[in-house]
mmCIF file of C-alpha atoms in Angstrom:
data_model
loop_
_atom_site.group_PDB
_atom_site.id
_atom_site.type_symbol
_atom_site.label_atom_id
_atom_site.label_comp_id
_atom_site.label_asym_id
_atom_site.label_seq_id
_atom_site.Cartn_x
_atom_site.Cartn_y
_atom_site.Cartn_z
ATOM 1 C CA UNK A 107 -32.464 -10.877 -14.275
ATOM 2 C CA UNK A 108 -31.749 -14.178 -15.763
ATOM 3 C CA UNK A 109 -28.342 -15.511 -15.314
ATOM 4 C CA UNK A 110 -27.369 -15.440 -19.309
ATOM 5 C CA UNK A 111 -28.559 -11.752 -19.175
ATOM 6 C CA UNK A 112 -25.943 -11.568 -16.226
ATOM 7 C CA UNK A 113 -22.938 -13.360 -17.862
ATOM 8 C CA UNK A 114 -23.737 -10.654 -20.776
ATOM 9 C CA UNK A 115 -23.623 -7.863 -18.325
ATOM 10 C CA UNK A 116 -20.551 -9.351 -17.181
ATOM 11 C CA UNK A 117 -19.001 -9.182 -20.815
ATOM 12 C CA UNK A 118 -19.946 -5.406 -21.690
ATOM 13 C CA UNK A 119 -18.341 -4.577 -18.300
ATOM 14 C CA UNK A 120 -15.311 -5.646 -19.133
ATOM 15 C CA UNK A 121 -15.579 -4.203 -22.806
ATOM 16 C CA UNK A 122 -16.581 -0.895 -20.971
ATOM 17 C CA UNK A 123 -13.402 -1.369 -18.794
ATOM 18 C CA UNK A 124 -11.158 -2.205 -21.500
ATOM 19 C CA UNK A 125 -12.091 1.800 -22.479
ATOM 20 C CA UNK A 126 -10.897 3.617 -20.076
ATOM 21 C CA UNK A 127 -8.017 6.140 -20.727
ATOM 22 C CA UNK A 128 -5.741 4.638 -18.382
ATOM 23 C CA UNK A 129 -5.698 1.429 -20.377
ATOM 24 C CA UNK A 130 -5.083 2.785 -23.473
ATOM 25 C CA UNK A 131 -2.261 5.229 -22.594
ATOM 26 C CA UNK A 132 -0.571 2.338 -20.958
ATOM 27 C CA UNK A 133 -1.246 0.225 -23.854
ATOM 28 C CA UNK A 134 -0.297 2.292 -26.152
ATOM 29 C CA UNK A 135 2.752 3.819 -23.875
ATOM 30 C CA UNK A 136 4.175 0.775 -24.077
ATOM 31 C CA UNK A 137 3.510 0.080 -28.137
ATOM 32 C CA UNK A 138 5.803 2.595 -28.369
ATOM 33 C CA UNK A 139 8.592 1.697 -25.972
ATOM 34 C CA UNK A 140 8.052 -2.014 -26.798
ATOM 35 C CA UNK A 141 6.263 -3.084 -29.922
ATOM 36 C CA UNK A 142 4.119 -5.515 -29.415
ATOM 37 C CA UNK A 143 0.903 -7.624 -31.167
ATOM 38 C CA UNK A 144 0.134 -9.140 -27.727
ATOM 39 C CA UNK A 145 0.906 -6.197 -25.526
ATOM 40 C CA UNK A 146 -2.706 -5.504 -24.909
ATOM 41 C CA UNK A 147 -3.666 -9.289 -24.445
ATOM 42 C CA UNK A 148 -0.806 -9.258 -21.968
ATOM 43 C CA UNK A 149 -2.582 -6.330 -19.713
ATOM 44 C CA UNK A 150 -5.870 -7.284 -20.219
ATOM 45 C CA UNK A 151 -5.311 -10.480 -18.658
ATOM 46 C CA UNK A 152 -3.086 -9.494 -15.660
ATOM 47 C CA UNK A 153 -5.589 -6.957 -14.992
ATOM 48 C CA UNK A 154 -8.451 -9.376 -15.003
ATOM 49 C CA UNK A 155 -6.845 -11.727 -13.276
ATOM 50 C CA UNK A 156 -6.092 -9.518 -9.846
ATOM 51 C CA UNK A 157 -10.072 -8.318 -10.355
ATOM 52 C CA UNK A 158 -11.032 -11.724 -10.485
ATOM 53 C CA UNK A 159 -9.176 -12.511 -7.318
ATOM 54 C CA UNK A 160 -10.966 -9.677 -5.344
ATOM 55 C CA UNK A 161 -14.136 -10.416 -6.665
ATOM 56 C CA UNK A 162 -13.416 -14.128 -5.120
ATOM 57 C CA UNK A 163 -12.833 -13.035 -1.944
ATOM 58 C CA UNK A 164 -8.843 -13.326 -2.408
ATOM 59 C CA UNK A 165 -5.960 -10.772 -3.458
ATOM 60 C CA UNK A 166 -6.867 -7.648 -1.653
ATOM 61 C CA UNK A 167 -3.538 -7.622 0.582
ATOM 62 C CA UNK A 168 -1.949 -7.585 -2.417
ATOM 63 C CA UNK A 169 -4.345 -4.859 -4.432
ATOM 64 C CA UNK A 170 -3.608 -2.513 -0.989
ATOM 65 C CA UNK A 171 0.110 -3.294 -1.033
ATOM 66 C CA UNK A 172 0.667 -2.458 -4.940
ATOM 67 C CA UNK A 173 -2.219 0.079 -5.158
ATOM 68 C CA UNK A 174 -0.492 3.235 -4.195
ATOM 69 C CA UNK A 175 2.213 2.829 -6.900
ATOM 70 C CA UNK A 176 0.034 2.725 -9.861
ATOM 71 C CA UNK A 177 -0.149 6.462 -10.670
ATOM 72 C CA UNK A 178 3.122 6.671 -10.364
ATOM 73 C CA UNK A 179 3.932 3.932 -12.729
ATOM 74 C CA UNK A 180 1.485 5.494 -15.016
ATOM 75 C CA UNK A 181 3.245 9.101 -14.886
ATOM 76 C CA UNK A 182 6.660 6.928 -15.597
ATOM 77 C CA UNK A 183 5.291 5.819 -18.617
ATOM 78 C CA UNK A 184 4.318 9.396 -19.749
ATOM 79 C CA UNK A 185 7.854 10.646 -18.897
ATOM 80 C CA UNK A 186 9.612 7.806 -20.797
ATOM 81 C CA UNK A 187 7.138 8.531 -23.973
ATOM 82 C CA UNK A 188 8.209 12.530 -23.110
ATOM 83 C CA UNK A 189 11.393 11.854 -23.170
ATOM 84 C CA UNK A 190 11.101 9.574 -26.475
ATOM 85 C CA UNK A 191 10.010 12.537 -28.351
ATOM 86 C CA UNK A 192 12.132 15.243 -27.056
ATOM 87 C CA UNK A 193 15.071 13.067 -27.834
ATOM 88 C CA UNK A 194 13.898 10.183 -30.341
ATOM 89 C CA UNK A 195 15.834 7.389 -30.236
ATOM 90 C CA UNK A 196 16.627 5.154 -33.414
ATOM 91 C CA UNK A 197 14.607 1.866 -33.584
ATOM 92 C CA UNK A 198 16.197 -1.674 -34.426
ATOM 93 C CA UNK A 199 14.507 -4.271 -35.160
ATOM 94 C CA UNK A 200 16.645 -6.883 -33.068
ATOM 95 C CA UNK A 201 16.551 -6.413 -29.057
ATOM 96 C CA UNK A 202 14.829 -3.812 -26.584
ATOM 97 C CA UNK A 203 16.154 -1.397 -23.917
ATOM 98 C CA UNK A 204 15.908 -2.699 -20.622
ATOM 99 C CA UNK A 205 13.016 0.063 -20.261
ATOM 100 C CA UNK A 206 11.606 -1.641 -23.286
ATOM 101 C CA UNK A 207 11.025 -5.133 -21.645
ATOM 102 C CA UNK A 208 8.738 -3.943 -19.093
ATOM 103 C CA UNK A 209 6.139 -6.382 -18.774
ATOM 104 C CA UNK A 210 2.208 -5.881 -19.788
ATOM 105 C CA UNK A 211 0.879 -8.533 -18.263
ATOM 106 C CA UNK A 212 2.850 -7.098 -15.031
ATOM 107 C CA UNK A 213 0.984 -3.886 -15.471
ATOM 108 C CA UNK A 214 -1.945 -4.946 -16.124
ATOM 109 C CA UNK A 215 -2.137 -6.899 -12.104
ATOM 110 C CA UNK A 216 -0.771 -3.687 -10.898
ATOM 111 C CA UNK A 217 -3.349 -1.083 -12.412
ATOM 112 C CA UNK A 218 -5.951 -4.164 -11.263
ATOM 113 C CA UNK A 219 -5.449 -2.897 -7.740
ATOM 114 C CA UNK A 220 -8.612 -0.839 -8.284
ATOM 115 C CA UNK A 221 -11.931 -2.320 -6.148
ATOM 116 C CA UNK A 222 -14.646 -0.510 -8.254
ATOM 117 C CA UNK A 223 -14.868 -3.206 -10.742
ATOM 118 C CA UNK A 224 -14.059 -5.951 -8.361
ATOM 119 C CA UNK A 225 -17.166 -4.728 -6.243
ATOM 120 C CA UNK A 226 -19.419 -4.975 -9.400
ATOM 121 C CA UNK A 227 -18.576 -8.519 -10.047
ATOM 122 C CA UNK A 228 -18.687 -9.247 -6.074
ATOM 123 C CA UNK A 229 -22.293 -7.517 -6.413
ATOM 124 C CA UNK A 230 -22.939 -10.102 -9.554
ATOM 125 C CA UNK A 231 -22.087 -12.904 -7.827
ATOM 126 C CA UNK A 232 -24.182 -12.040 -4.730
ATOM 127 C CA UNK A 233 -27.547 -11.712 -7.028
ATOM 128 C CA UNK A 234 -27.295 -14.488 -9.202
ATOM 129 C CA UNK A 235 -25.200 -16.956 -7.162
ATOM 130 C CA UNK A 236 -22.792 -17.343 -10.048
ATOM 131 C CA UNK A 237 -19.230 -18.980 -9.350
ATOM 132 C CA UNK A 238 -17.205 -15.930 -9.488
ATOM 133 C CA UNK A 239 -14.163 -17.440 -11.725
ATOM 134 C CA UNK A 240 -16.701 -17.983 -14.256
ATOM 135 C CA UNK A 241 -17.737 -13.808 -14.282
ATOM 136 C CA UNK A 242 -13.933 -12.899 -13.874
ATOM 137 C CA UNK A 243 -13.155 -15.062 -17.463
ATOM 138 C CA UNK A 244 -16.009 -13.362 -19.247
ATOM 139 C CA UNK A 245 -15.080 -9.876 -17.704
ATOM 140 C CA UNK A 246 -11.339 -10.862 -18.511
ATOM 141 C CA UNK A 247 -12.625 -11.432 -22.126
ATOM 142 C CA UNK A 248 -14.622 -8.412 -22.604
ATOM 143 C CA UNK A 249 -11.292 -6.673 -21.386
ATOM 144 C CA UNK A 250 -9.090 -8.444 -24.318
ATOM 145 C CA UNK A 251 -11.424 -8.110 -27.211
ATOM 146 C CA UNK A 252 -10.797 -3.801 -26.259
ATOM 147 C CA UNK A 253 -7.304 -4.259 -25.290
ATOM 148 C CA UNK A 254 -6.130 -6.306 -27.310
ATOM 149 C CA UNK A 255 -7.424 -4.971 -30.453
ATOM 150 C CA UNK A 256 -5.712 -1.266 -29.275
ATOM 151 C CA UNK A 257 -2.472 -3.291 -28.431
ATOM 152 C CA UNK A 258 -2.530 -4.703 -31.920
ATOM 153 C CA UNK A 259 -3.253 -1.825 -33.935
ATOM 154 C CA UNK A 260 -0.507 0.236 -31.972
ATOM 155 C CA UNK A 261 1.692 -2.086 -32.911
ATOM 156 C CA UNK A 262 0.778 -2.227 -36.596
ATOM 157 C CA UNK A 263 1.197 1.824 -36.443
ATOM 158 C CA UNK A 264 4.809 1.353 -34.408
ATOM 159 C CA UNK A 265 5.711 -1.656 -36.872
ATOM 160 C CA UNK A 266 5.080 0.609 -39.746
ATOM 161 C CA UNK A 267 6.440 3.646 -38.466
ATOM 162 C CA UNK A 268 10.180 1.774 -37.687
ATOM 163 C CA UNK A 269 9.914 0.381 -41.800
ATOM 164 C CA UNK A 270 9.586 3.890 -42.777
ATOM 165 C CA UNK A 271 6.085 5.124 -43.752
ATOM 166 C CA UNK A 272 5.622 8.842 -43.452
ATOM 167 C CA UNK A 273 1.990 8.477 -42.085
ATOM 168 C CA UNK A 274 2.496 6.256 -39.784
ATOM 169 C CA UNK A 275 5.492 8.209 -37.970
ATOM 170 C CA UNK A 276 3.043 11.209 -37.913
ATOM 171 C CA UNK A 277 0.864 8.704 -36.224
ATOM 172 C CA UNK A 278 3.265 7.632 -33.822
ATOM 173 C CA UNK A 279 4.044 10.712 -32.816
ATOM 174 C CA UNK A 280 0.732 12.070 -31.921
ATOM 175 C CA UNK A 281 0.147 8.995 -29.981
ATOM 176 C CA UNK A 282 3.049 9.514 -27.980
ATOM 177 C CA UNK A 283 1.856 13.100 -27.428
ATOM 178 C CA UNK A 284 -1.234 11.649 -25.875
ATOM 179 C CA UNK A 285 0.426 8.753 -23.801
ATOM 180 C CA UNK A 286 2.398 11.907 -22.024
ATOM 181 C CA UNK A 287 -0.946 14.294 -21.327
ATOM 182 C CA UNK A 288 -2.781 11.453 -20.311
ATOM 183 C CA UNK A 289 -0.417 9.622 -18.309
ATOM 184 C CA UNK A 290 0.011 12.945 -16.337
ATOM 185 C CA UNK A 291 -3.123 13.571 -16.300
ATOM 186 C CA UNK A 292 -4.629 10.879 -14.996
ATOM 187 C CA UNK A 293 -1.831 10.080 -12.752
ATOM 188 C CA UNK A 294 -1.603 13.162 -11.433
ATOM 189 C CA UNK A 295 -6.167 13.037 -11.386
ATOM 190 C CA UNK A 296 -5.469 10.100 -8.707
ATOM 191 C CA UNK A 297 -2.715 11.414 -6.697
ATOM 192 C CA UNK A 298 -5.007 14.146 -5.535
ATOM 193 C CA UNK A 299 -7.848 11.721 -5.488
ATOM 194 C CA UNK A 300 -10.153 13.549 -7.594
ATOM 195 C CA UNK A 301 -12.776 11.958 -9.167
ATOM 196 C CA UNK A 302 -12.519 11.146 -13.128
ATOM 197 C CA UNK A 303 -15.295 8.013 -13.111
ATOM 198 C CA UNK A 304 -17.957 9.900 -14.102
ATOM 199 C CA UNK A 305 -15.963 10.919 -17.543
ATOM 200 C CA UNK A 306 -14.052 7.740 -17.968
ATOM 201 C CA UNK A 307 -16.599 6.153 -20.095
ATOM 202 C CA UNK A 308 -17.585 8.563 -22.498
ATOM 203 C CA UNK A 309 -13.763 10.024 -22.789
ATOM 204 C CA UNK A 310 -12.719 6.400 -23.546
ATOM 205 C CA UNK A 311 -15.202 6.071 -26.263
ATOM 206 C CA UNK A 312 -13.687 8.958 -27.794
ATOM 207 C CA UNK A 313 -10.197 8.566 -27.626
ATOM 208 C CA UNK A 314 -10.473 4.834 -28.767
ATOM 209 C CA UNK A 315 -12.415 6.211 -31.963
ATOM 210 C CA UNK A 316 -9.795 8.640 -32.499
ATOM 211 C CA UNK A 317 -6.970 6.050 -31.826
ATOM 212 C CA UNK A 318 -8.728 4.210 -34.079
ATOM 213 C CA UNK A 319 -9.129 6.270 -37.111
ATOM 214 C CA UNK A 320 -5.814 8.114 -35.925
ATOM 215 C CA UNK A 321 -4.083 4.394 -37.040
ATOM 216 C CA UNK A 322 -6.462 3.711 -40.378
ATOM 217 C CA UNK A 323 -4.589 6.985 -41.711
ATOM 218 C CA UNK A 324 -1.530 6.068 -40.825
ATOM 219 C CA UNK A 325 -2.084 2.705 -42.093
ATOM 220 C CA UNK A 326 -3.235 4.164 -45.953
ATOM 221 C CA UNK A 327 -0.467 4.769 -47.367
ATOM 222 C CA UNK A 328 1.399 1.446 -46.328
ATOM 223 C CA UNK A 329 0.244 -0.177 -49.595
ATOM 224 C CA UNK A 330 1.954 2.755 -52.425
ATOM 225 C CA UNK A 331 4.930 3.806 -49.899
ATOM 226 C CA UNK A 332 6.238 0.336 -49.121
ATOM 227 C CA UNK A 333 5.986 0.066 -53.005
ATOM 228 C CA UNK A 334 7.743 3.231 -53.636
ATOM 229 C CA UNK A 335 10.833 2.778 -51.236
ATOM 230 C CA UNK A 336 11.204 -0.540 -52.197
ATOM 231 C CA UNK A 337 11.760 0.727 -55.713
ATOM 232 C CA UNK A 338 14.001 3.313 -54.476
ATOM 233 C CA UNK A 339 16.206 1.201 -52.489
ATOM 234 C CA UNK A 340 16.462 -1.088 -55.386
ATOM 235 C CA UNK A 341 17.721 1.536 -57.529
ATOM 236 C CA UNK A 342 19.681 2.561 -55.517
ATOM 237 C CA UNK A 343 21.271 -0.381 -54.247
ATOM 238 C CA UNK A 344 22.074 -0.850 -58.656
ATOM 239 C CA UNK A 345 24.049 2.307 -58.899
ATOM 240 C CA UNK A 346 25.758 1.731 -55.075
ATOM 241 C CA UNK A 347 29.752 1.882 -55.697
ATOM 242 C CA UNK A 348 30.655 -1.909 -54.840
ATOM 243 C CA UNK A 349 32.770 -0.674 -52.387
ATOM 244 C CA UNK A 350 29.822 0.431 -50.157
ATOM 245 C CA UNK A 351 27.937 -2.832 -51.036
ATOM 246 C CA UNK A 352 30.972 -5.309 -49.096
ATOM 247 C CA UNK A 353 30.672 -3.211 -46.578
ATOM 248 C CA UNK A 354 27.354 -4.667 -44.932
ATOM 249 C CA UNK A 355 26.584 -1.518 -43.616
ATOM 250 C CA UNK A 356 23.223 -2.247 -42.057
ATOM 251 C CA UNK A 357 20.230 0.313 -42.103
ATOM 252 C CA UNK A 358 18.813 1.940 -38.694
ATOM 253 C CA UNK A 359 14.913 2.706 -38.699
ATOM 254 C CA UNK A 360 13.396 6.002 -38.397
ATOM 255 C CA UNK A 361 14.120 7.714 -34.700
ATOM 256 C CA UNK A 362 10.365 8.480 -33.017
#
């Protein structure tokens, strides 16, 4: 295999990584704790850059040391989303809650801890004699063009659920019910060490599909329903007593 054909290979793992369900109920988890454009940039990259430090030979003290927590930050996740729609909490649009400013890119070196993929690009290197930074970036990259693209959307459908479209709080909502069944579940899937690889793939491709389409219908009705309330505020904001209109009263966004 020529080395192009492996820096390729390289680049569809990492697109084939970017997949799995853990990354996209974290990523999307934290869309809606935390809304975010660059909140699956943010993992991708901490995530590629602990597997790029165990494929160079480096990191794996740390990867052991952090390793064991990772299900349970993933089953934390689920039971803050849980708890978001048992009890929905209003959304501002200034600040976060101290839950909310958990970092991605801190996450993403965390659920890194995993050697499978590490050992693949270790294996790369080996056959081709390729520097192993060089595979990590291009891994790293395949990893942001899936993550980050989930990251963005989920923002887009959080961003549109807090100004008020129907749609796209229906959305929200059903992604939060998946963030909690598969944060437990695959949380819960590693705590007993049972084996989910062979399904990760093809489950991935799925639920990113869904997610997918799940956000273009939330996303269709932006266009006439932004129209329509902004006509409806304006009208009512002409017949509001002037009383009411001194008083600044500021607006919260739909509770989630």
């Amino acid at each position: 295999m020529t080395h192009s054909a492996l820096l390729a290979l390289t680049v569809a793992l990492g697109l084939r990584h970017g997949v799995d369900p853990d990354h996209l109920a974290v990523i999307d988890g934290l869309s809606r704790v935390r809304p975010s454009r660059w909140n699956g940039v943010l993992f991708a990259i901490g995530h590629g850059a602990l597997v790029t430090l165990l494929a160079v030979g480096v990191g794996g003290l740390l990867a052991r040391m952090i390793g064991p927590y990772t299900p349970w930050l993933l089953i934390l996740l689920g039971g803050i989303n849980l708890w978001r729609l048992i009890s929905p909490v209003p959304h501002h649009h200034r600040g976060f809650s101290r839950i909310g400013r958990t970092s991605p890119l801190l996450l993403g070196v965390f659920f890194g801890a995993g050697f499978e993929t590490a050992s693949q690009l270790s294996a790369l290197v080996l056959a081709a004699d390729i520097n192993p930074w060089i595979l990590g970036i291009l891994f790293s990259a395949g990893m942001v063009l899936v993550d980050g693209t989930d990251g963005y959307l989920a923002y887009r459908t959080q961003s549109q659920a807090i100004a008020g479209g129907r749609r796209a709080l229906r959305a929200s909502r059903a992604l939060g019910i998946f963030v909690v069944v598969f944060s437990f579940a695959l949380g819960g899937a590693e705590l007993l060490n049972l084996d989910v690889d062979r399904v990760a793939l093809p489950l991935g491709c799925v639920l990113f599909v869904y997610l997918v389409a799940l956000r273009i219908w939330g996303a269709s009705e932006t266009a006439e329903g932004t129209h329509s309330n902004s006509t409806a505020e304006t009208e009512s904001t002409l017949f509001e007593p002037e009383s009411a209109l001194a008083d600044g009263t500021g607006r919260e966004s739909p509770s989630f």
